[in-house]
Amino acid sequence: MERFDVIVIGAGVVGSAVARELARYRLNICVLEKELDVACGNSSRNTGMLHAGFTYKPGSLKAECAVEGNKEFDQVAKELGVPFKRTGKLVVGFTEHDRENILKYKEIGEKNGVEGMRMIDKEEIEKIDPNAGGEFAMYVPSSGILDPMAYTIALAENACMNGVKFHFGEKVVKIDRPDSEDGDYRIHTEENEYATRWVINCAGMYAPEISEMLGYPNYPTKGFKGEYYVLDKKAGKYLSIPVYPAPNDKGGFSTHATPTVDGNVLVGPDSYVTEDREDYKVTKPHLDGLFADGSRMFKQMKREYFIRNFAGIRWKRYNPETGEILDFLLESDDAHPHTVNLVGIESPGITCALPLARRTVARLVAKENPQKNETFNPVRPAPKRFYDMTREEQREAVKENPLYGEIVCRCETVTKAEILSAIHNPLGVHTVTGIKNRTRATMGRCQGGYCETRITDMIEEELGVKPEDVRYSKKDSYMFTGRVRDAK
């Protein structure tokens, strides 16, 4: 049985951020994740917005962390080698009620410390982006866009570089704290048993269940599901800034159009309640609604640009008596020694991840006063994509490594050298989606029709595994179950 000073449960964006912050201290740290990679849950199923913080209640943890996370992100992106664009955002309106709500949340944003927000007319909207809808808008210059998968991977890889261990495929099923001198928690997964002095709950959608295992309440959460369209890069040239509709009376947003850092456009999400923790199916009625609503935000919303759709779920903590949506919960107390419990961390969780991580680790430091890790390095060098290189850089790359001259994914111009590097990533992940999220291979117009079988072949060859052992993403998502016919 392995023993650690700290075990973090969950390798989403918050768990990976906590792991990185813990690595600043001389501690033996492990992250347990039930999936085969980081960011396999809702950390990867969102718009990828760096939020400004104007719809959250003043004084709330959401508001405080969103503004803090927004202001620091240029430096964070630089340290971690994460693509990031501070594009700004347009919050557009069509009616006087829209204007009232926009002004209401503009005032809230100003109380929260969001800087530079201003109202603009239709003429200025068209100057900023002629394909944005709306009769008027609030321009929010501090908003930005990022790749949430790349960000989570970068946090985890930087933590790993600094000594944190990641154990994947380890679903936690039981936690107990025996009456013994060491006082260690025993964490039981479906595969193994671990001992640890501290436990930090970053289990995302399953945080209420882990909370109960630690002795805290099983806090009620409600799933707000949203579906999305992904538009290819032909649409991306028509949108330079996220376009959001006026917030509703409760501060929520309906369908919006958002460019991605890689040149696509996301249209969505809508919002409806689901009971299933992993209800990621998409449905025709909701997609039809997205098309109608998205067309109001983005004038180039055309079916010919659709290449994929997906769904995400925001698991919000709420008061079952009143239905009120509650703030993020970050708690620890002497009744539950050596634990930190995070529940209801939904949007803007990407923006808030590092601020939440610092507050989480501060609870441990206040109790333990661990020594600082003097060798901690916050920089995670990101491999430069062949697609992003200049022609001269590409020629030099091919000269140094001829495998840069072999294109595996035509749509995204991903080379064999990049695929091999991803297969041998620091976290030891080798699912097809793991390679996809590290290289963008299979994310183009054909969605893997050309390159996916080539990638599985490279995984088999590089790692010496059988075809039947290659997974798409999850434990049971086998790419192959056997041969169609015997090879001659």
Short mmCIF file of C-alpha atoms in Angstrom, two decimals, residues 49-278:
data_model
loop_
_atom_site.label_atom_id
_atom_site.label_comp_id
_atom_site.label_asym_id
_atom_site.label_seq_id
_atom_site.Cartn_x
_atom_site.Cartn_y
_atom_site.Cartn_z
CA MET A 49 -13.81 31.33 -21.65
CA LEU A 50 -11.65 33.30 -19.27
CA HIS A 51 -14.50 35.06 -17.49
CA ALA A 52 -14.31 38.64 -16.26
CA GLY A 53 -16.55 38.21 -13.18
CA PHE A 54 -19.56 40.51 -13.70
CA THR A 55 -22.46 38.08 -13.08
CA TYR A 56 -21.40 36.78 -9.65
CA LYS A 57 -22.67 38.07 -6.34
CA PRO A 58 -20.29 40.67 -4.85
CA GLY A 59 -18.28 39.19 -2.00
CA SER A 60 -18.83 35.62 -3.16
CA LEU A 61 -16.00 33.16 -3.64
CA LYS A 62 -16.98 32.92 -7.31
CA ALA A 63 -16.63 36.66 -7.83
CA GLU A 64 -13.39 36.96 -5.85
CA CYS A 65 -11.67 34.06 -7.62
CA ALA A 66 -12.95 34.95 -11.09
CA VAL A 67 -11.54 38.49 -10.97
CA GLU A 68 -8.28 37.26 -9.44
CA GLY A 69 -7.90 34.44 -11.96
CA ASN A 70 -8.67 36.74 -14.86
CA LYS A 71 -6.08 39.33 -13.91
CA GLU A 72 -3.23 36.84 -13.56
CA PHE A 73 -3.87 34.72 -16.61
CA ASP A 74 -1.46 36.35 -19.05
CA GLN A 75 1.39 35.34 -16.74
CA VAL A 76 -0.10 31.89 -16.07
CA ALA A 77 -0.48 31.18 -19.80
CA LYS A 78 3.10 32.28 -20.40
CA GLU A 79 4.46 30.02 -17.63
CA LEU A 80 2.50 26.97 -18.77
CA GLY A 81 2.82 27.43 -22.53
CA VAL A 82 -0.96 27.58 -22.98
CA PRO A 83 -2.51 29.30 -26.03
CA PHE A 84 -4.53 32.28 -24.81
CA LYS A 85 -6.11 35.35 -26.38
CA ARG A 86 -7.51 38.28 -24.43
CA THR A 87 -10.17 38.95 -27.03
CA GLY A 88 -12.67 40.86 -24.93
CA LYS A 89 -16.37 39.98 -25.03
CA LEU A 90 -19.57 41.54 -26.41
CA VAL A 91 -22.71 41.12 -24.31
CA VAL A 92 -25.39 42.09 -26.79
CA GLY A 93 -28.98 43.17 -26.35
CA PHE A 94 -32.07 43.63 -28.51
CA THR A 95 -34.72 45.00 -26.12
CA GLU A 96 -35.00 47.54 -23.30
CA HIS A 97 -35.26 44.65 -20.82
CA ASP A 98 -31.96 43.36 -22.20
CA ARG A 99 -30.47 46.81 -21.61
CA GLU A 100 -31.73 46.87 -18.02
CA ASN A 101 -30.15 43.49 -17.29
CA ILE A 102 -26.87 44.40 -18.95
CA LEU A 103 -26.64 47.60 -16.90
CA LYS A 104 -27.54 45.68 -13.75
CA TYR A 105 -24.65 43.26 -14.24
CA LYS A 106 -22.32 46.01 -15.38
CA GLU A 107 -22.85 47.56 -11.95
CA ILE A 108 -22.22 44.20 -10.27
CA GLY A 109 -19.03 43.79 -12.28
CA GLU A 110 -17.80 47.20 -11.20
CA LYS A 111 -18.42 46.25 -7.55
CA ASN A 112 -16.42 43.06 -8.13
CA GLY A 113 -13.49 45.00 -9.55
CA VAL A 114 -13.95 44.22 -13.26
CA GLU A 115 -12.25 46.98 -15.20
CA GLY A 116 -12.99 48.70 -18.51
CA MET A 117 -16.60 47.65 -19.16
CA ARG A 118 -18.54 50.11 -21.31
CA MET A 119 -21.77 50.33 -23.29
CA ILE A 120 -21.53 50.61 -27.06
CA ASP A 121 -24.04 51.11 -29.89
CA LYS A 122 -24.71 49.04 -33.01
CA GLU A 123 -22.24 51.07 -35.06
CA GLU A 124 -19.40 50.28 -32.68
CA ILE A 125 -20.44 46.60 -32.51
CA GLU A 126 -20.02 46.41 -36.27
CA LYS A 127 -16.60 48.04 -36.04
CA ILE A 128 -15.47 45.46 -33.46
CA ASP A 129 -16.98 42.52 -35.35
CA PRO A 130 -19.44 42.95 -38.27
CA ASN A 131 -20.75 39.39 -37.80
CA ALA A 132 -21.89 39.93 -34.22
CA GLY A 133 -25.60 40.30 -33.57
CA GLY A 134 -27.26 42.85 -31.28
CA GLU A 135 -28.64 46.39 -31.35
CA PHE A 136 -26.31 47.49 -28.53
CA ALA A 137 -23.81 45.80 -26.24
CA MET A 138 -21.55 45.93 -23.23
CA TYR A 139 -17.92 45.58 -24.26
CA VAL A 140 -15.83 43.71 -21.68
CA PRO A 141 -12.13 44.02 -22.61
CA SER A 142 -10.74 41.70 -19.91
CA SER A 143 -12.49 38.51 -21.14
CA GLY A 144 -10.48 35.98 -23.10
CA ILE A 145 -10.41 32.54 -24.69
CA LEU A 146 -8.27 29.47 -23.99
CA ASP A 147 -8.21 25.73 -24.61
CA PRO A 148 -9.50 24.13 -21.37
CA MET A 149 -8.02 20.71 -22.19
CA ALA A 150 -4.60 22.18 -22.97
CA TYR A 151 -4.73 24.26 -19.78
CA THR A 152 -5.60 21.28 -17.57
CA ILE A 153 -2.94 19.13 -19.23
CA ALA A 154 -0.37 21.90 -18.70
CA LEU A 155 -1.24 22.24 -15.00
CA ALA A 156 -0.98 18.47 -14.51
CA GLU A 157 2.24 18.12 -16.49
CA ASN A 158 3.83 20.98 -14.54
CA ALA A 159 2.77 19.31 -11.28
CA CYS A 160 4.20 16.01 -12.55
CA MET A 161 7.49 17.69 -13.52
CA ASN A 162 7.69 18.92 -9.93
CA GLY A 163 7.21 15.48 -8.39
CA VAL A 164 3.45 14.87 -8.18
CA LYS A 165 2.29 11.35 -9.07
CA PHE A 166 -0.87 10.83 -11.15
CA HIS A 167 -2.68 7.49 -10.91
CA PHE A 168 -5.36 7.06 -13.58
CA GLY A 169 -8.17 4.54 -13.75
CA GLU A 170 -8.53 4.72 -9.96
CA LYS A 171 -12.16 5.35 -9.01
CA VAL A 172 -12.50 6.02 -5.28
CA VAL A 173 -15.18 3.81 -3.72
CA LYS A 174 -14.52 4.14 0.01
CA ILE A 175 -12.58 6.31 2.46
CA ASP A 176 -12.00 5.43 6.09
CA ARG A 177 -9.77 6.66 8.90
CA PRO A 178 -8.90 3.81 11.25
CA ASP A 179 -8.16 4.39 14.91
CA SER A 180 -4.40 4.09 14.69
CA GLU A 181 -1.38 6.05 15.80
CA ASP A 182 -0.57 7.27 12.32
CA GLY A 183 -4.09 8.70 11.88
CA ASP A 184 -3.89 8.10 8.14
CA TYR A 185 -6.89 8.00 5.88
CA ARG A 186 -7.31 4.80 3.90
CA ILE A 187 -8.55 5.45 0.39
CA HIS A 188 -9.95 2.44 -1.43
CA THR A 189 -10.29 2.52 -5.20
CA GLU A 190 -11.65 -0.17 -7.50
CA GLU A 191 -8.04 -1.23 -8.06
CA ASN A 192 -5.92 -0.41 -4.99
CA GLU A 193 -5.69 0.95 -1.46
CA TYR A 194 -3.73 4.05 -0.45
CA ALA A 195 -2.79 5.70 2.84
CA THR A 196 -2.51 9.45 3.23
CA ARG A 197 -2.35 12.09 5.92
CA TRP A 198 -4.37 14.67 3.95
CA VAL A 199 -7.26 14.26 1.50
CA ILE A 200 -8.42 17.03 -0.86
CA ASN A 201 -11.76 16.54 -2.62
CA CYS A 202 -11.67 17.91 -6.18
CA ALA A 203 -13.97 15.29 -7.67
CA GLY A 204 -16.12 17.71 -9.66
CA MET A 205 -19.47 16.17 -10.49
CA TYR A 206 -18.83 13.39 -7.95
CA ALA A 207 -17.67 15.76 -5.20
CA PRO A 208 -20.86 15.29 -3.11
CA GLU A 209 -20.24 11.53 -2.89
CA ILE A 210 -16.59 12.03 -1.88
CA SER A 211 -17.70 14.71 0.56
CA GLU A 212 -19.93 12.16 2.29
CA MET A 213 -17.11 9.60 2.39
CA LEU A 214 -15.00 12.18 4.25
CA GLY A 215 -17.74 12.79 6.81
CA TYR A 216 -19.11 16.02 5.38
CA PRO A 217 -22.69 16.23 4.07
CA ASN A 218 -23.64 14.88 0.67
CA TYR A 219 -24.47 18.35 -0.56
CA PRO A 220 -27.37 18.59 -3.04
CA THR A 221 -26.25 19.55 -6.53
CA LYS A 222 -28.25 20.04 -9.69
CA GLY A 223 -26.98 19.39 -13.21
CA PHE A 224 -27.52 22.12 -15.79
CA LYS A 225 -26.75 20.54 -19.13
CA GLY A 226 -25.82 22.46 -22.25
CA GLU A 227 -25.28 21.30 -25.81
CA TYR A 228 -22.86 22.82 -28.33
CA TYR A 229 -22.08 22.96 -32.02
CA VAL A 230 -18.47 23.02 -33.17
CA LEU A 231 -18.00 24.96 -36.42
CA ASP A 232 -14.92 24.43 -38.56
CA LYS A 233 -12.23 27.00 -39.30
CA LYS A 234 -14.05 28.26 -42.38
CA ALA A 235 -16.48 29.88 -39.93
CA GLY A 236 -13.70 30.97 -37.60
CA LYS A 237 -12.52 33.69 -39.98
CA TYR A 238 -15.85 35.46 -39.49
CA LEU A 239 -15.72 35.80 -35.69
CA SER A 240 -12.99 37.50 -33.66
CA ILE A 241 -14.71 38.02 -30.30
CA PRO A 242 -17.11 36.04 -28.07
CA VAL A 243 -20.69 37.26 -28.51
CA TYR A 244 -23.01 36.62 -25.57
CA PRO A 245 -26.70 37.53 -25.22
CA ALA A 246 -27.82 39.78 -22.38
CA PRO A 247 -27.87 37.82 -19.10
CA ASN A 248 -31.27 36.77 -17.82
CA ASP A 249 -32.73 38.09 -14.57
CA LYS A 250 -30.68 35.54 -12.56
CA GLY A 251 -27.39 36.24 -14.34
CA GLY A 252 -27.42 33.19 -16.61
CA PHE A 253 -26.64 33.23 -20.32
CA SER A 254 -28.38 31.40 -23.15
CA THR A 255 -26.69 30.41 -26.40
CA HIS A 256 -23.56 32.35 -27.35
CA ALA A 257 -20.95 32.22 -30.13
CA THR A 258 -17.30 31.99 -29.17
CA PRO A 259 -14.17 31.74 -31.30
CA THR A 260 -11.57 29.25 -30.08
CA VAL A 261 -7.82 29.77 -29.82
CA ASP A 262 -7.42 27.26 -32.65
CA GLY A 263 -9.71 29.02 -35.13
CA ASN A 264 -13.01 27.17 -34.75
CA VAL A 265 -16.27 28.60 -33.42
CA LEU A 266 -18.36 27.13 -30.58
CA VAL A 267 -22.09 27.86 -30.57
CA GLY A 268 -23.85 27.04 -27.31
CA PRO A 269 -24.65 26.05 -24.70
CA ASP A 270 -28.34 26.01 -24.09
CA SER A 271 -29.39 25.01 -20.58
CA TYR A 272 -31.70 22.40 -19.11
CA VAL A 273 -31.70 20.20 -16.01
CA THR A 274 -30.40 16.63 -16.08
CA GLU A 275 -30.21 14.02 -13.33
CA ASP A 276 -27.53 11.81 -14.89
CA ARG A 277 -23.97 12.65 -13.80
CA GLU A 278 -22.56 11.81 -17.22
#
